[in-house]
Coordinates of C-alpha atoms and ligand atoms in Angstrom, one line a residue:
M1 CA -15.6 23.3 -95.5
L2 CA -15.6 23.1 -92.0
D3 CA -12.0 22.4 -90.7
T4 CA -11.8 18.9 -89.1
H5 CA -8.2 18.9 -88.7
I6 CA -8.5 20.0 -85.0
V7 CA -5.1 19.8 -82.8
T8 CA -6.3 20.1 -79.5
L9 CA -3.3 19.5 -77.1
S10 CA -2.6 16.3 -76.0
R11 CA -2.7 15.0 -79.6
H12 CA 0.1 17.9 -79.8
V13 CA 2.1 17.1 -77.1
I14 CA 2.1 13.5 -77.7
E15 CA 3.1 14.0 -81.3
Q16 CA 6.5 16.1 -79.9
E17 CA 7.5 13.2 -77.7
R18 CA 7.0 10.9 -80.3
R19 CA 10.2 13.0 -81.3
H20 CA 11.9 11.6 -77.6
P21 CA 12.2 8.0 -77.9
E22 CA 13.3 8.0 -74.0
A23 CA 10.6 9.7 -73.3
T24 CA 8.8 8.3 -70.7
G25 CA 5.2 10.2 -70.4
Q26 CA 5.8 11.6 -67.7
F27 CA 5.8 15.3 -69.1
T28 CA 3.3 14.7 -71.3
N29 CA 1.3 13.5 -68.7
I30 CA 2.7 16.8 -67.0
L31 CA 1.1 18.8 -69.6
F32 CA -1.8 17.5 -69.7
D33 CA -2.9 17.8 -65.9
L34 CA -1.9 21.4 -66.2
A35 CA -4.3 21.7 -68.7
L36 CA -6.8 20.4 -66.6
A37 CA -5.9 22.7 -63.7
A38 CA -6.6 25.9 -66.1
K39 CA -10.0 25.0 -67.3
V40 CA -10.3 24.5 -63.7
I41 CA -9.1 27.8 -62.8
A42 CA -10.3 29.9 -65.5
R43 CA -14.2 28.1 -64.9
E44 CA -13.9 30.3 -61.4
V45 CA -12.2 33.3 -63.8
N46 CA -14.8 33.4 -65.8
K47 CA -18.1 33.8 -63.3
A48 CA -15.4 35.5 -60.9
G49 CA -17.8 38.5 -60.3
I50 CA -20.2 35.6 -59.7
V51 CA -19.4 33.2 -57.2
D52 CA -17.2 34.0 -54.2
V53 CA -13.2 34.0 -55.4
I54 CA -13.2 37.6 -56.3
G55 CA -11.3 39.5 -53.1
R56 CA -8.5 39.5 -50.0
T57 CA -8.0 36.5 -47.6
D58 CA -6.9 37.5 -44.1
Q59 CA -3.4 36.1 -45.6
V60 CA -0.2 37.6 -46.4
N61 CA 2.5 35.4 -48.6
V62 CA 6.3 35.5 -48.3
H63 CA 6.6 38.4 -50.3
G64 CA 4.2 40.3 -47.6
E65 CA 1.3 40.6 -50.2
T66 CA -2.4 40.4 -49.4
V67 CA -3.9 36.4 -50.9
Q68 CA -6.0 37.1 -53.2
K69 CA -9.1 34.3 -52.4
L70 CA -8.2 33.4 -56.6
D71 CA -4.8 33.0 -56.1
E72 CA -5.1 30.8 -52.9
Y73 CA -7.6 28.6 -54.8
A74 CA -6.0 28.6 -57.5
D75 CA -2.8 27.0 -55.8
L76 CA -5.1 24.2 -55.0
V77 CA -6.6 24.0 -57.9
I78 CA -2.5 22.9 -59.3
L79 CA -1.4 21.7 -56.2
N80 CA -4.7 18.9 -56.0
A81 CA -4.1 17.7 -59.9
M82 CA -0.5 17.3 -59.5
D83 CA 0.7 16.0 -56.3
H84 CA -0.9 12.1 -56.4
T85 CA 0.2 11.5 -60.5
G86 CA 4.0 10.0 -59.5
N87 CA 4.8 12.2 -62.1
L88 CA 6.7 15.1 -59.5
C89 CA 9.6 14.5 -57.0
C90 CA 8.7 18.3 -56.0
M91 CA 6.7 21.7 -56.3
A92 CA 7.1 25.4 -55.1
S93 CA 4.6 27.6 -55.9
E94 CA 4.2 31.4 -55.1
E95 CA 2.0 31.0 -52.4
H96 CA 4.2 28.7 -50.2
E97 CA 7.1 30.0 -48.6
E98 CA 9.1 26.2 -48.9
V99 CA 9.2 23.8 -51.4
I100 CA 5.7 21.8 -51.4
A101 CA 6.7 17.9 -50.8
I102 CA 5.0 15.0 -52.3
P103 CA 2.9 13.4 -50.0
E104 CA 4.7 10.0 -49.2
R105 CA 1.3 8.2 -49.7
F106 CA 1.3 8.6 -53.3
P107 CA 4.1 8.3 -56.4
T108 CA 7.1 10.2 -57.2
G109 CA 8.2 10.7 -60.3
D110 CA 10.9 12.4 -62.5
Y111 CA 10.2 16.4 -62.2
A112 CA 9.7 19.6 -60.5
L113 CA 6.9 22.2 -61.2
M114 CA 7.3 25.6 -60.4
Y115 CA 4.9 27.9 -60.3
D116 CA 3.0 31.5 -60.0
P117 CA -0.7 30.1 -59.6
L118 CA -2.2 33.6 -60.3
D119 CA -0.2 35.9 -61.8
G120 CA -1.9 39.6 -62.1
S121 CA -3.7 39.0 -58.9
S122 CA -3.9 43.0 -58.4
N123 CA -6.6 42.5 -61.6
I124 CA -8.8 40.0 -60.2
D125 CA -11.5 42.2 -59.5
V126 CA -11.8 44.9 -61.9
N127 CA -12.2 42.5 -64.5
V128 CA -8.4 43.1 -66.5
S129 CA -6.7 40.0 -67.9
I130 CA -4.3 37.3 -65.2
G131 CA -2.3 34.1 -65.2
T132 CA -0.5 31.3 -65.0
I133 CA 2.7 30.8 -65.1
F134 CA 5.3 27.4 -65.0
S135 CA 8.4 26.1 -65.3
I136 CA 9.5 22.0 -65.5
H137 CA 13.1 21.0 -64.5
R138 CA 14.0 17.2 -64.6
K139 CA 14.7 16.1 -61.0
V140 CA 18.3 16.3 -60.1
S141 CA 18.7 15.0 -56.7
E142 CA 19.5 11.8 -54.9
G143 CA 16.6 9.3 -53.6
P144 CA 12.9 9.2 -54.8
R145 CA 11.5 12.4 -52.9
G146 CA 13.0 15.9 -54.2
G147 CA 13.4 18.7 -53.0
L148 CA 15.2 22.3 -53.2
D149 CA 18.2 21.1 -55.4
D150 CA 15.7 20.7 -57.7
C151 CA 13.7 23.6 -57.8
L152 CA 17.0 26.2 -57.9
Q153 CA 18.1 25.3 -61.2
V154 CA 19.6 27.5 -63.7
G155 CA 17.0 28.1 -66.3
R156 CA 18.6 27.1 -68.8
R157 CA 17.7 23.4 -67.6
Q158 CA 14.5 24.1 -68.1
I159 CA 12.9 21.2 -70.1
A160 CA 9.9 22.9 -70.4
A161 CA 7.9 26.4 -69.9
G162 CA 4.8 28.1 -70.3
Y163 CA 1.7 30.1 -68.6
V164 CA -1.9 30.2 -69.1
V165 CA -3.6 33.8 -69.9
Y166 CA -7.2 34.0 -68.6
G167 CA -7.9 37.2 -70.8
S168 CA -11.0 37.5 -73.6
S169 CA -10.4 33.7 -74.3
T170 CA -8.0 31.1 -72.1
M171 CA -5.1 30.5 -73.6
L172 CA -2.4 28.4 -73.1
V173 CA 0.8 29.0 -75.0
Y174 CA 4.5 26.5 -74.0
T175 CA 7.6 25.4 -75.6
S176 CA 9.7 22.5 -75.1
G177 CA 12.8 23.6 -76.6
A178 CA 10.9 23.0 -80.0
G179 CA 9.6 26.5 -80.6
V180 CA 6.5 27.7 -79.1
H181 CA 2.6 27.0 -79.5
G182 CA -0.4 28.8 -78.4
F183 CA -3.6 26.4 -77.7
T184 CA -6.9 28.5 -77.2
L185 CA -9.1 27.2 -74.8
D186 CA -12.9 25.7 -76.9
P187 CA -15.1 25.8 -74.5
S188 CA -17.2 24.0 -76.1
I189 CA -15.8 21.3 -76.6
G190 CA -13.1 21.5 -73.4
E191 CA -10.6 20.8 -75.5
F192 CA -7.0 23.7 -75.8
V193 CA -6.6 23.9 -79.5
L194 CA -4.2 24.5 -81.9
S195 CA -4.3 28.7 -82.3
H196 CA -0.9 29.6 -82.7
P197 CA 1.8 27.5 -83.8
K198 CA 5.4 28.2 -83.7
V199 CA 5.1 31.5 -82.9
T200 CA 7.8 33.4 -83.2
L201 CA 8.4 37.8 -82.1
P202 CA 7.3 39.8 -85.6
D203 CA 10.6 41.2 -86.6
P204 CA 10.6 44.7 -87.2
P205 CA 9.1 44.5 -83.5
N206 CA 6.0 46.6 -83.4
R207 CA 7.8 49.8 -81.1
I208 CA 5.9 49.5 -77.8
Y209 CA 7.8 49.6 -74.6
S210 CA 6.1 48.5 -70.9
V211 CA 7.3 49.4 -67.9
N212 CA 5.2 50.8 -64.9
E213 CA 6.4 54.6 -65.3
A214 CA 5.5 55.8 -61.6
Y215 CA 8.7 54.2 -60.5
A216 CA 11.0 56.3 -62.6
P217 CA 11.8 58.2 -59.7
Q218 CA 14.0 55.7 -57.6
W219 CA 15.2 54.2 -61.6
S220 CA 18.7 54.8 -62.3
E221 CA 19.6 57.2 -65.1
G222 CA 20.7 54.6 -67.9
Q223 CA 16.8 53.3 -67.2
R224 CA 15.4 56.7 -66.8
A225 CA 17.8 57.4 -70.4
L226 CA 16.4 54.7 -72.2
V227 CA 12.7 55.2 -71.4
E228 CA 13.8 58.9 -73.3
H229 CA 15.2 57.4 -75.8
L230 CA 12.3 55.2 -76.9
K231 CA 9.9 58.4 -76.4
S232 CA 12.2 59.8 -79.0
E233 CA 12.0 57.0 -81.5
A234 CA 7.5 57.3 -80.8
Y235 CA 7.7 54.5 -79.1
T236 CA 4.0 53.5 -77.5
G237 CA 3.4 52.4 -74.3
R238 CA 1.5 49.7 -73.0
Y239 CA 1.4 48.6 -69.3
I240 CA -1.1 46.0 -67.9
G241 CA -0.1 45.6 -64.5
S242 CA -0.1 41.8 -65.1
L243 CA 3.1 40.2 -66.3
V244 CA 1.1 37.2 -68.3
S245 CA -1.3 39.8 -70.3
D246 CA 2.3 42.4 -70.9
F247 CA 4.5 39.7 -71.9
H248 CA 1.7 37.5 -73.8
R249 CA 1.1 41.2 -76.2
T250 CA 5.0 41.4 -76.2
L251 CA 5.8 37.8 -77.4
L252 CA 2.5 38.4 -80.9
R253 CA 3.4 42.3 -81.3
G254 CA 7.3 42.1 -80.3
G255 CA 8.7 45.2 -78.1
L256 CA 9.7 45.6 -75.2
F257 CA 9.1 44.9 -71.0
M258 CA 10.6 46.1 -68.9
Y259 CA 10.4 45.1 -64.3
P260 CA 13.8 47.0 -64.0
A261 CA 15.5 47.3 -60.3
D262 CA 15.1 50.4 -58.5
T263 CA 16.3 52.1 -54.9
R264 CA 14.0 50.6 -53.0
K265 CA 13.6 47.1 -55.3
P266 CA 17.4 46.2 -56.0
Q267 CA 17.0 43.0 -56.8
G268 CA 13.3 44.0 -58.9
K269 CA 9.5 42.2 -58.2
L270 CA 9.2 39.6 -60.3
R271 CA 10.7 35.9 -58.7
L272 CA 12.9 34.0 -61.0
L273 CA 12.5 30.8 -60.6
Y274 CA 8.6 31.0 -61.8
E275 CA 7.9 34.5 -63.2
A276 CA 11.0 35.7 -64.8
A277 CA 13.4 32.2 -66.0
P278 CA 10.2 30.2 -67.9
L279 CA 9.2 32.9 -69.5
A280 CA 12.7 33.8 -70.8
F281 CA 12.4 30.6 -72.5
V282 CA 9.6 31.4 -74.3
A283 CA 11.3 34.4 -75.2
E284 CA 13.8 32.5 -76.4
Q285 CA 12.1 30.1 -77.8
A286 CA 10.3 32.4 -80.1
G287 CA 13.3 34.4 -81.0
G288 CA 14.2 37.0 -78.5
R289 CA 16.0 37.7 -75.2
A290 CA 15.7 37.8 -71.7
S291 CA 17.7 39.8 -69.8
T292 CA 18.6 40.9 -66.4
G293 CA 20.1 44.3 -68.2
S294 CA 23.4 43.0 -67.7
M295 CA 23.0 39.2 -68.3
D296 CA 20.5 36.2 -70.0
I297 CA 17.9 35.4 -67.6
M298 CA 18.2 31.7 -68.1
D299 CA 21.7 32.3 -66.6
I300 CA 21.4 32.9 -63.3
E301 CA 21.7 30.7 -61.0
P302 CA 19.2 30.6 -58.3
T303 CA 20.5 30.4 -54.5
S304 CA 16.7 31.3 -53.0
L305 CA 13.1 29.8 -54.2
H306 CA 11.5 32.5 -53.9
Q307 CA 13.8 35.7 -55.4
S308 CA 13.9 38.2 -57.5
T309 CA 15.2 40.1 -60.3
P310 CA 15.4 42.6 -62.6
L311 CA 13.3 41.7 -65.6
Y312 CA 14.0 43.1 -69.5
M313 CA 12.3 40.5 -72.1
G314 CA 11.1 41.4 -75.6
S315 CA 12.4 41.6 -79.0
R316 CA 16.3 40.5 -79.1
E317 CA 17.4 44.3 -80.6
M318 CA 15.1 45.7 -78.2
V319 CA 16.6 44.4 -74.9
D320 CA 19.9 44.4 -76.6
L321 CA 19.4 48.5 -76.3
A322 CA 18.3 48.3 -73.2
E323 CA 21.7 46.3 -72.1
R324 CA 23.6 49.6 -73.5
F325 CA 21.6 52.4 -72.4
L326 CA 22.1 50.3 -68.2
A327 CA 26.0 49.5 -68.7
A328 CA 26.5 53.4 -69.9
D329 CA 26.0 54.1 -66.7
G330 CA 27.2 51.5 -65.0
T331 CA 23.9 50.3 -63.0
P332 CA 24.0 46.8 -60.9
S333 CA 21.3 44.9 -62.5
G334 CA 20.1 42.1 -61.0
P335 CA 22.7 39.3 -59.7
Ligands
LIG1 P1 1.8 38.8 -58.7 O1 0.4 38.5 -59.1 O2 1.4 37.1 -59.2 O3 2.3 38.4 -57.7 O4 2.2 39.1 -59.8 C1 2.3 40.8 -60.4 C2 3.2 41.2 -60.7 C3 3.2 40.9 -62.1 O5 2.3 39.7 -62.5 C4 3.0 42.0 -63.0 O6 3.8 42.4 -64.1 C5 3.0 43.0 -61.4 O7 3.1 42.5 -60.5 C6 2.9 44.4 -62.0 O8 3.9 45.4 -60.8 P2 3.1 46.6 -59.7 O9 1.8 46.5 -59.9 O10 4.5 47.1 -58.9 O11 3.8 47.3 -61.4
LIG2 MN1 3.3 37.1 -60.8
LIG3 MN1 1.1 35.1 -58.1

């Protein structure tokens, strides 16, 4: 018998919203709009080899990284899907140095959106999975149009967070504080359909660690000792180099994802507001942890839009273990 009980993202979010009588529907519409943007981006990603979205632009972003065409395309798709809806007071993107104001001609709303439009850009041209990461905060500033204060909020105050992974299938995974739920895009009906309800990290976790070992010469003694210990405990290594893909595997299989601080990157590489904090919310809601190596990611009080943080994320006991090794050599790890 064919299953007729299809739970779409729309139906799921509306059911979640019904639990909050005070909800205005703005939040629900933000997720709908993000899902639309994800479908448009997925369409281009899935034919990247055909249409001219492969390769670099002649621009360099605020991080000194060459902007890939698909970075720019994804950023514009999200911007254009979100800026006129009246649900947001402002936005922040990896690809924009400053806060993105809502154009005066459009109404504003009660939420701020931070996003990494395309994560894992270096993998676009070699057809390895990439993603989009988003974080939603409630507006806290006075006046109708938001600003930096609405973006520089501690991760614990996130209203929702999640990511899209453009892989063998396109999945949208999100939490609004009531567990983690995964939806797979069914291109035949153009809908994200609930495929992974109430995702929790497996317990016991698979023995997988994920880190770019090319940087080992720049690691602290504690970081080196940690990875040597994991190797002695018959762990296997997996590193895709796309945070969303490495995180998604860690969420479903368990294990430990690390992007440590090192002598060249004392604050790590990954950005707090639109990479570490949203994924930390998902990790904690799935029963895991996310740490700088010495404190919870979601307790960091942000001071700048694009600040980085060392990141240890995954199964609770593995993140705890990482913190013990790093503390052993007194390595300063993150703010
Ligand atoms: P982005 O493409 O948004 O700049 O992110 C790239 C990040 C992240 O996806 C990944 O975990 C990390 O860069 C890989 O960095 P290394 O190449 O230094 O390992
Ligand atoms: Mn990224
Ligand atoms: Mn990016």
